[in-house]
Amino acid sequence: MEKNKLGYEKISKLLLSLAIPSIIAQLVNVLYNMVDRIYIGQMANGTTAMAALSVTLPVITFVTAFTQLVGVGGAPLCAIKMGEKKIDKAEQIMTNSFVLLIGVGIILTTIILVFHEPLLLLFGANEETLPLAVSYITIYALGTVFVQMTLGMNAYINTQGFAKMGMCTVVIGAVLNIILDPIFIFGFNMGVSGAALATIIAQGVSAIWVLIFLFGKKSTIKVRKQYFIPDMRIVGSIVSLGISPFVMSSTESLLQISFNNQLLVYGGTMAVATMAILMSLWQFITLPLQGLCQGAQPILSYNYGAKNFTRVRQTFRLVFWLCVGFACLASGIEMLFAPFFLGIFATDTETIHFASWAVRVFMLGAGVFGAQIACQQSFMALGQAKISLCMAILRKIILLIPFIYIFPFILGNLSFASWASSSIASMVQDSSRVFAVLFAEPVSDILAATTTVFMFMRFYKRELKQPDYVEEK
């Protein structure tokens, strides 16, 4: 059997060849996610429309979470089996994921179409924003199966080492979305409905691209008909590992709901609209980091399966410091030049002023998030489902979401909060408590990163210091 480059090529060169396309794909994905918000922000009722889009984000995030559960859950297992030279098992894992993603897409489409209005009200919609939010999400729901195929199965392109092909999946959809958005939103005067229609068309084309590759000759492993009936043991393994990224993504929905509800109470519609902008700027940090970790995942998984622990250690150390460096640099730039970035999303000076203040509070702990994601994603790549799940729960469920509700009562009456929010005091109902809500983010980032790094270092010393396995000739 031909040697796989994941097992012998120079780590830095290999990581760059895999990570750069993944990072480009994620940066393009940022544009993909942001284009709707940029164009919507330029509408006559841009602030209200942006707030409406903000309350749909938990639904969209939840849909994406299932691509993580099945696709990202199965891809490391697939790569580990490839490292063990068990190609038939790798193909069975990928084919089972393909079937599961189709089923999940159909179920989610039905749920959203039936329950969209009560869900949006739960997620922070009010009388002003509900009609626009309903218009967007009902159309978006029709493309749910496309989302599952595009994001879920693209993980199996990347895990084989075809990072450029995986990048093309995202680029094709993003470029098409960028082209179609102004046509539907302004040309056909469809507003937020046009933005949703452009998105699902773009996702549909990307899904076709993914399936053509995985069913084609270039793919190292294939989707096989004989594996279309899911094996419950394999499904259990996929879900067991995928539960961690699923929790990370699905709790992002709970996080957005919590921020929206608290900011609506203390800051009103403008504060909710600002949260949509903050999430976009946060993606400029998190998605490239995910791209870097996605580039490292096949290297970590393959060599862990092959018991080549030296290459695993070298890869992790390189990824860790790259993640920390990028997170510090990107968050620093966003905080320093906040008005410039925010002008992309908003036109009125009041919203830009408020959001410029908010981003500097929200991003205070973003630098250490690089360490958090490097260790979290490495746990995933090495098949450590339980600890990965625990670390996923820690940051959002145990720390951040409770802090969002507790901090306004603990910090809201302190002079520190009043001083920190003095520049926006005249713009919202309760500036001190708006500060307290946003300040929950950096506190959680720092505590979670410290804990996750500590846990990974324990695993590193226990499991990755073993001697390499040398295959007998």
XYZ file of C-alpha atoms in Angstrom:
473
model
C 0.000 0.000 0.000
C 1.267 3.480 -0.887
C 2.573 5.445 2.096
C 0.315 8.248 3.284
C 2.049 11.643 3.477
C 0.320 12.234 6.834
C 2.752 9.744 8.320
C 6.092 10.947 6.972
C 6.090 14.465 5.471
C 7.704 17.318 7.446
C 5.191 18.534 10.048
C 5.456 22.273 9.363
C 5.175 21.807 5.604
C 2.315 19.336 5.940
C 0.445 21.508 8.424
C 0.737 24.543 6.163
C -0.449 22.570 3.141
C -3.516 21.373 5.059
C -4.185 24.352 7.309
C -3.859 27.229 4.819
C -6.715 25.960 2.613
C -8.782 25.268 5.743
C -8.061 28.740 7.120
C -8.916 30.326 3.784
C -12.115 28.286 3.746
C -13.013 29.475 7.235
C -12.213 33.109 6.403
C -14.425 32.796 3.363
C -16.976 31.167 5.654
C -16.826 34.295 7.803
C -17.766 36.289 4.716
C -20.415 33.689 3.939
C -21.993 34.248 7.360
C -21.431 37.990 7.317
C -22.687 38.907 3.854
C -26.324 38.672 4.912
C -25.623 40.876 7.929
C -23.666 43.445 5.929
C -26.365 43.874 3.294
C -29.184 43.709 5.832
C -27.436 46.377 7.895
C -27.555 48.694 4.881
C -31.356 48.412 4.558
C -33.572 51.367 5.491
C -34.628 49.536 8.677
C -31.150 48.076 9.129
C -30.953 48.101 12.938
C -34.331 46.382 13.334
C -33.510 43.895 10.560
C -30.135 43.158 12.187
C -31.891 42.503 15.505
C -34.319 40.173 13.690
C -31.409 38.289 12.161
C -29.805 38.057 15.611
C -32.771 36.142 17.037
C -32.607 33.634 14.154
C -28.939 32.847 14.856
C -29.709 30.286 17.612
C -31.798 28.274 15.125
C -29.081 28.455 12.464
C -26.402 27.540 15.000
C -28.442 24.556 16.180
C -28.782 23.310 12.601
C -25.011 23.608 12.179
C -24.439 21.762 15.462
C -25.804 18.556 13.957
C -23.215 18.717 11.188
C -20.642 18.728 13.987
C -22.299 15.797 15.769
C -22.181 13.535 12.715
C -19.532 14.953 10.361
C -16.882 16.236 12.745
C -17.638 13.356 15.118
C -16.935 10.769 12.453
C -14.028 12.360 10.588
C -11.341 11.769 13.274
C -12.510 8.156 13.656
C -12.273 7.784 9.898
C -8.698 9.137 9.868
C -7.685 6.900 12.784
C -8.974 3.845 10.878
C -7.028 4.993 7.815
C -3.908 5.216 9.996
C -4.607 1.651 11.141
C -4.928 0.624 7.434
C -8.602 -0.384 7.955
C -10.007 1.277 4.831
C -13.279 -0.683 4.851
C -14.045 0.574 8.360
C -13.207 4.138 7.318
C -15.667 3.851 4.413
C -18.350 2.411 6.668
C -17.961 5.332 9.086
C -18.234 7.883 6.271
C -21.245 6.209 4.638
C -23.106 5.901 7.951
C -22.508 9.618 8.514
C -23.890 10.399 5.048
C -27.155 8.581 5.795
C -27.473 10.122 9.251
C -26.984 13.661 7.926
C -29.802 13.255 5.417
C -32.158 11.967 8.116
C -31.222 14.735 10.542
C -31.729 17.377 7.839
C -35.274 16.195 7.109
C -36.224 16.116 10.795
C -34.802 19.584 11.504
C -36.568 21.083 8.484
C -39.907 19.793 9.776
C -39.333 21.067 13.317
C -38.341 24.567 12.196
C -41.249 24.957 9.776
C -43.777 23.843 12.396
C -42.419 25.596 15.509
C -40.522 28.619 14.151
C -42.684 31.343 15.732
C -42.602 30.127 19.373
C -38.905 29.363 18.970
C -38.122 32.884 17.770
C -40.110 34.418 20.626
C -38.147 32.247 23.044
C -34.895 33.397 21.439
C -35.521 37.099 22.028
C -37.876 38.263 19.263
C -40.433 40.955 20.040
C -43.313 42.543 18.114
C -40.864 44.714 16.188
C -38.500 41.972 15.046
C -40.727 38.850 14.814
C -42.165 39.377 11.295
C -38.715 39.840 9.747
C -37.276 36.916 11.700
C -40.098 34.626 10.532
C -39.523 35.685 6.904
C -35.860 34.752 7.119
C -36.033 31.467 9.003
C -38.901 29.865 7.072
C -36.944 30.134 3.826
C -33.639 29.166 5.442
C -35.242 25.985 6.834
C -35.844 24.681 3.314
C -32.098 24.402 2.794
C -31.358 22.460 5.994
C -30.457 19.220 4.179
C -28.009 21.208 2.010
C -26.337 22.573 5.160
C -25.984 19.066 6.590
C -24.407 17.735 3.404
C -22.089 20.693 2.853
C -20.641 21.039 6.351
C -21.024 17.476 7.583
C -19.577 15.632 4.593
C -16.934 18.251 3.824
C -15.203 17.071 7.008
C -14.538 13.769 5.211
C -12.831 15.565 2.350
C -10.532 17.401 4.764
C -9.766 14.334 6.870
C -8.374 12.542 3.805
C -5.887 15.369 3.316
C -7.721 17.069 0.423
C -7.737 20.465 2.113
C -7.872 22.413 -1.167
C -10.983 20.547 -2.255
C -12.542 21.231 1.143
C -11.676 24.895 0.730
C -13.390 24.965 -2.658
C -16.593 23.706 -1.038
C -16.793 26.810 1.108
C -15.478 29.232 -1.520
C -18.050 28.142 -4.110
C -20.928 28.709 -1.703
C -19.574 31.989 -0.368
C -18.924 33.550 -3.759
C -22.369 32.529 -4.988
C -23.980 33.925 -1.844
C -22.130 37.225 -2.212
C -23.318 37.525 -5.813
C -26.940 36.579 -5.116
C -27.462 38.611 -1.925
C -27.695 42.110 -3.454
C -29.720 40.747 -6.375
C -32.407 39.248 -4.134
C -32.295 41.778 -1.264
C -32.243 44.988 -3.314
C -32.750 44.022 -6.976
C -35.911 41.988 -6.331
C -36.714 44.023 -3.195
C -37.098 40.845 -1.118
C -35.276 42.168 1.974
C -34.403 39.523 4.580
C -36.294 36.859 2.603
C -33.912 37.457 -0.294
C -30.920 36.994 1.991
C -32.266 33.623 3.125
C -32.989 32.516 -0.453
C -29.469 33.431 -1.564
C -28.042 31.406 1.321
C -29.920 28.180 0.593
C -29.135 28.331 -3.143
C -25.436 28.746 -2.330
C -25.547 25.871 0.166
C -27.281 23.671 -2.400
C -24.534 24.191 -4.963
C -21.836 23.498 -2.320
C -23.612 20.275 -1.324
C -23.574 19.059 -4.928
C -19.823 19.794 -5.114
C -19.131 17.736 -1.961
C -21.141 14.737 -3.136
C -19.586 14.726 -6.608
C -16.138 14.491 -5.006
C -16.967 11.825 -2.406
C -18.733 9.631 -4.955
C -15.985 10.235 -7.515
C -12.625 8.676 -8.360
C -10.355 11.168 -6.562
C -11.627 10.372 -3.076
C -9.348 7.901 -1.244
C -12.363 6.370 0.492
C -15.845 6.103 -1.002
C -19.480 6.277 0.043
C -20.510 2.609 -0.363
C -24.061 1.377 -0.966
C -23.542 -1.707 1.193
C -23.169 0.536 4.249
C -26.362 2.557 3.718
C -28.091 0.698 6.548
C -26.471 2.256 9.637
C -24.508 0.054 12.020
C -25.608 1.086 15.511
C -22.157 0.436 16.973
C -20.557 2.773 14.454
C -23.325 5.333 14.906
C -22.701 5.165 18.647
C -18.962 5.756 18.126
C -19.619 8.713 15.830
C -22.103 10.306 18.218
C -19.891 9.573 21.221
C -17.031 11.574 19.741
C -19.270 14.089 17.977
C -21.181 14.987 21.118
C -18.390 17.351 22.161
C -18.442 19.609 19.060
C -22.232 19.240 19.040
C -22.430 20.580 22.577
C -20.000 23.348 21.663
C -22.160 24.407 18.729
C -25.620 23.801 20.200
C -24.728 25.615 23.392
C -23.754 28.507 21.143
C -27.496 28.712 20.483
C -28.224 28.818 24.209
C -25.498 31.396 24.553
C -27.015 33.614 21.870
C -30.453 33.228 23.463
C -29.056 34.204 26.852
C -27.217 37.241 25.490
C -30.232 38.350 23.436
C -32.705 38.035 26.309
C -30.495 39.820 28.841
C -29.442 42.567 26.443
C -33.056 43.125 25.393
C -33.988 43.689 29.044
C -31.145 46.083 29.892
C -30.206 47.566 26.514
C -33.141 47.254 24.083
C -33.178 46.567 20.338
C -29.856 48.317 19.649
C -28.037 46.080 22.147
C -29.538 42.950 20.548
C -28.505 44.176 17.105
C -24.992 44.794 18.437
C -24.773 41.185 19.603
C -25.216 40.021 15.985
C -22.265 42.250 15.047
C -20.148 40.993 17.955
C -20.782 37.395 16.888
C -19.566 38.269 13.399
C -16.356 39.816 14.728
C -15.905 36.838 17.063
C -16.066 34.576 14.003
C -13.098 36.436 12.523
C -11.130 34.952 15.432
C -12.758 31.563 16.000
C -13.269 30.352 12.421
C -9.624 30.787 11.284
C -8.605 29.014 14.505
C -10.970 26.192 13.604
C -9.436 26.130 10.138
C -5.962 25.745 11.639
C -7.174 22.941 13.916
C -8.974 21.263 11.014
C -5.687 21.279 9.118
C -3.970 19.618 12.073
C -6.738 17.065 12.702
C -5.804 14.557 9.959
C -2.137 14.680 11.042
C -2.972 14.162 14.727
C -5.591 11.465 14.095
C -3.611 9.482 11.517
C -0.385 9.430 13.520
C -2.199 8.664 16.778
C -3.775 5.668 15.040
C -0.345 4.669 13.699
C 1.194 5.107 17.205
C 3.672 7.682 15.877
C 3.610 9.767 19.046
C 6.597 11.945 18.143
C 4.683 13.403 15.203
C 1.605 13.868 17.387
C 3.618 15.859 19.942
C 5.322 17.988 17.286
C 2.032 18.773 15.601
C 0.271 19.737 18.824
C 3.044 22.089 19.979
C 3.080 23.890 16.646
C -0.703 24.211 16.524
C -0.909 25.431 20.131
C 1.444 28.375 19.676
C -0.016 29.308 16.304
C -3.513 29.399 17.816
C -2.433 31.524 20.788
C -0.509 33.942 18.571
C -3.329 34.389 16.089
C -5.990 34.864 18.777
C -3.953 37.581 20.501
C -3.172 39.378 17.248
C -6.686 39.215 15.772
C -8.484 40.283 18.954
C -6.013 43.146 19.450
C -6.637 44.449 15.933
C -10.415 44.248 16.339
C -10.343 46.120 19.640
C -7.929 48.771 18.372
C -9.761 49.468 15.102
C -13.297 48.691 16.282
C -15.062 51.681 14.611
C -13.642 50.711 11.207
C -14.891 47.108 11.420
C -18.256 48.108 12.849
C -18.851 50.580 10.032
C -19.160 47.556 7.732
C -22.303 46.437 9.570
C -23.996 49.674 10.605
C -24.545 53.139 9.200
C -25.879 55.173 12.145
C -23.258 56.713 14.421
C -25.072 55.778 17.646
C -24.956 52.048 16.914
C -21.300 52.271 15.849
C -20.383 54.129 19.068
C -22.227 51.632 21.259
C -20.805 48.601 19.431
C -17.238 50.012 19.550
C -17.497 50.120 23.330
C -19.122 46.665 23.477
C -16.479 44.898 21.378
C -13.691 46.109 23.685
C -15.449 44.569 26.677
C -16.466 41.381 24.869
C -12.976 40.650 23.467
C -10.931 41.130 26.647
C -10.306 37.396 27.057
C -10.187 36.461 23.376
C -6.406 36.014 23.321
C -6.432 33.023 25.674
C -9.222 31.416 23.646
C -6.504 30.290 21.246
C -5.139 27.975 23.931
C -8.639 26.706 24.704
C -9.472 25.754 21.134
C -6.044 24.198 20.437
C -6.411 21.786 23.359
C -10.138 21.211 22.831
C -9.738 20.320 19.156
C -6.681 18.170 19.865
C -8.722 16.125 22.341
C -11.234 15.631 19.502
C -8.604 14.639 16.946
C -7.163 12.059 19.340
C -10.554 10.437 19.944
C -10.879 11.583 23.573
C -14.658 11.982 23.596
C -15.350 12.227 27.330
C -12.780 14.846 28.267
C -13.548 16.825 25.120
C -17.225 16.886 26.097
C -16.419 18.010 29.646
C -14.293 20.891 28.394
C -17.009 21.863 25.909
C -19.583 22.014 28.700
C -17.291 23.916 31.054
C -16.904 27.155 29.129
C -20.504 27.752 28.113
C -22.844 25.712 30.327
C -21.004 25.826 33.653
C -19.399 29.265 33.324
C -20.624 31.649 30.644
C -24.407 31.170 30.553
C -24.805 31.333 34.357
C -22.486 34.366 34.465
C -24.668 36.183 31.911
C -27.570 36.003 34.364
C -25.618 36.318 37.626
C -23.198 39.147 36.787
C -25.884 41.866 36.366
C -26.865 41.283 40.003
C -23.302 40.946 41.317
C -21.603 43.680 39.268
C -24.523 45.825 38.182
C -24.499 48.065 41.270
C -20.720 48.397 41.583
C -18.947 51.675 40.841
C -16.529 49.707 38.628
C -19.389 48.750 36.276
C -20.713 52.323 36.228
C -17.272 53.689 35.373
C -16.653 51.067 32.679
C -20.006 51.810 31.000
C -20.094 55.593 31.438
C -19.560 56.278 27.723
C -22.837 54.529 26.749
C -24.893 55.487 29.834
C -27.252 57.757 27.871
C -27.864 55.202 25.116
C -29.413 52.292 27.038
C -31.730 51.727 29.971
C -29.122 50.253 32.349
C -25.543 50.608 31.105
C -23.921 49.000 34.181
C -25.871 45.793 33.702
C -25.233 45.762 29.953
C -21.532 45.885 30.839
C -21.991 43.049 33.339
C -23.679 40.854 30.707
C -20.863 41.398 28.198
C -18.125 41.077 30.835
C -19.240 37.478 31.463
C -17.550 36.518 28.161
C -13.891 37.364 28.976
C -14.146 36.004 32.522
C -15.428 32.663 31.176
C -12.804 32.561 28.408
C -9.936 32.945 30.879
C -11.228 30.392 33.394
C -12.095 27.794 30.723
C -8.785 28.164 28.890
C -6.791 27.705 32.089
C -8.685 24.531 32.970
C -8.549 23.013 29.480
C -4.803 23.581 29.104
C -4.204 21.974 32.495
C -6.277 18.897 31.543
C -4.557 18.496 28.184
C -1.106 18.726 29.738
C -2.043 15.850 32.057
C -3.189 13.798 29.058
C -0.055 14.786 27.124
C 2.293 13.530 29.843
C 0.313 10.330 30.380
C -0.507 9.261 26.792
C 1.737 11.062 24.312
C 5.127 10.430 25.917
C 5.070 6.782 24.817
C 7.706 5.442 22.382
C 6.713 5.239 18.725
C 5.462 1.987 17.232
C 7.843 0.645 14.571
C 6.145 -1.552 11.981
C 7.951 -4.795 11.297
C 9.166 -5.258 7.750
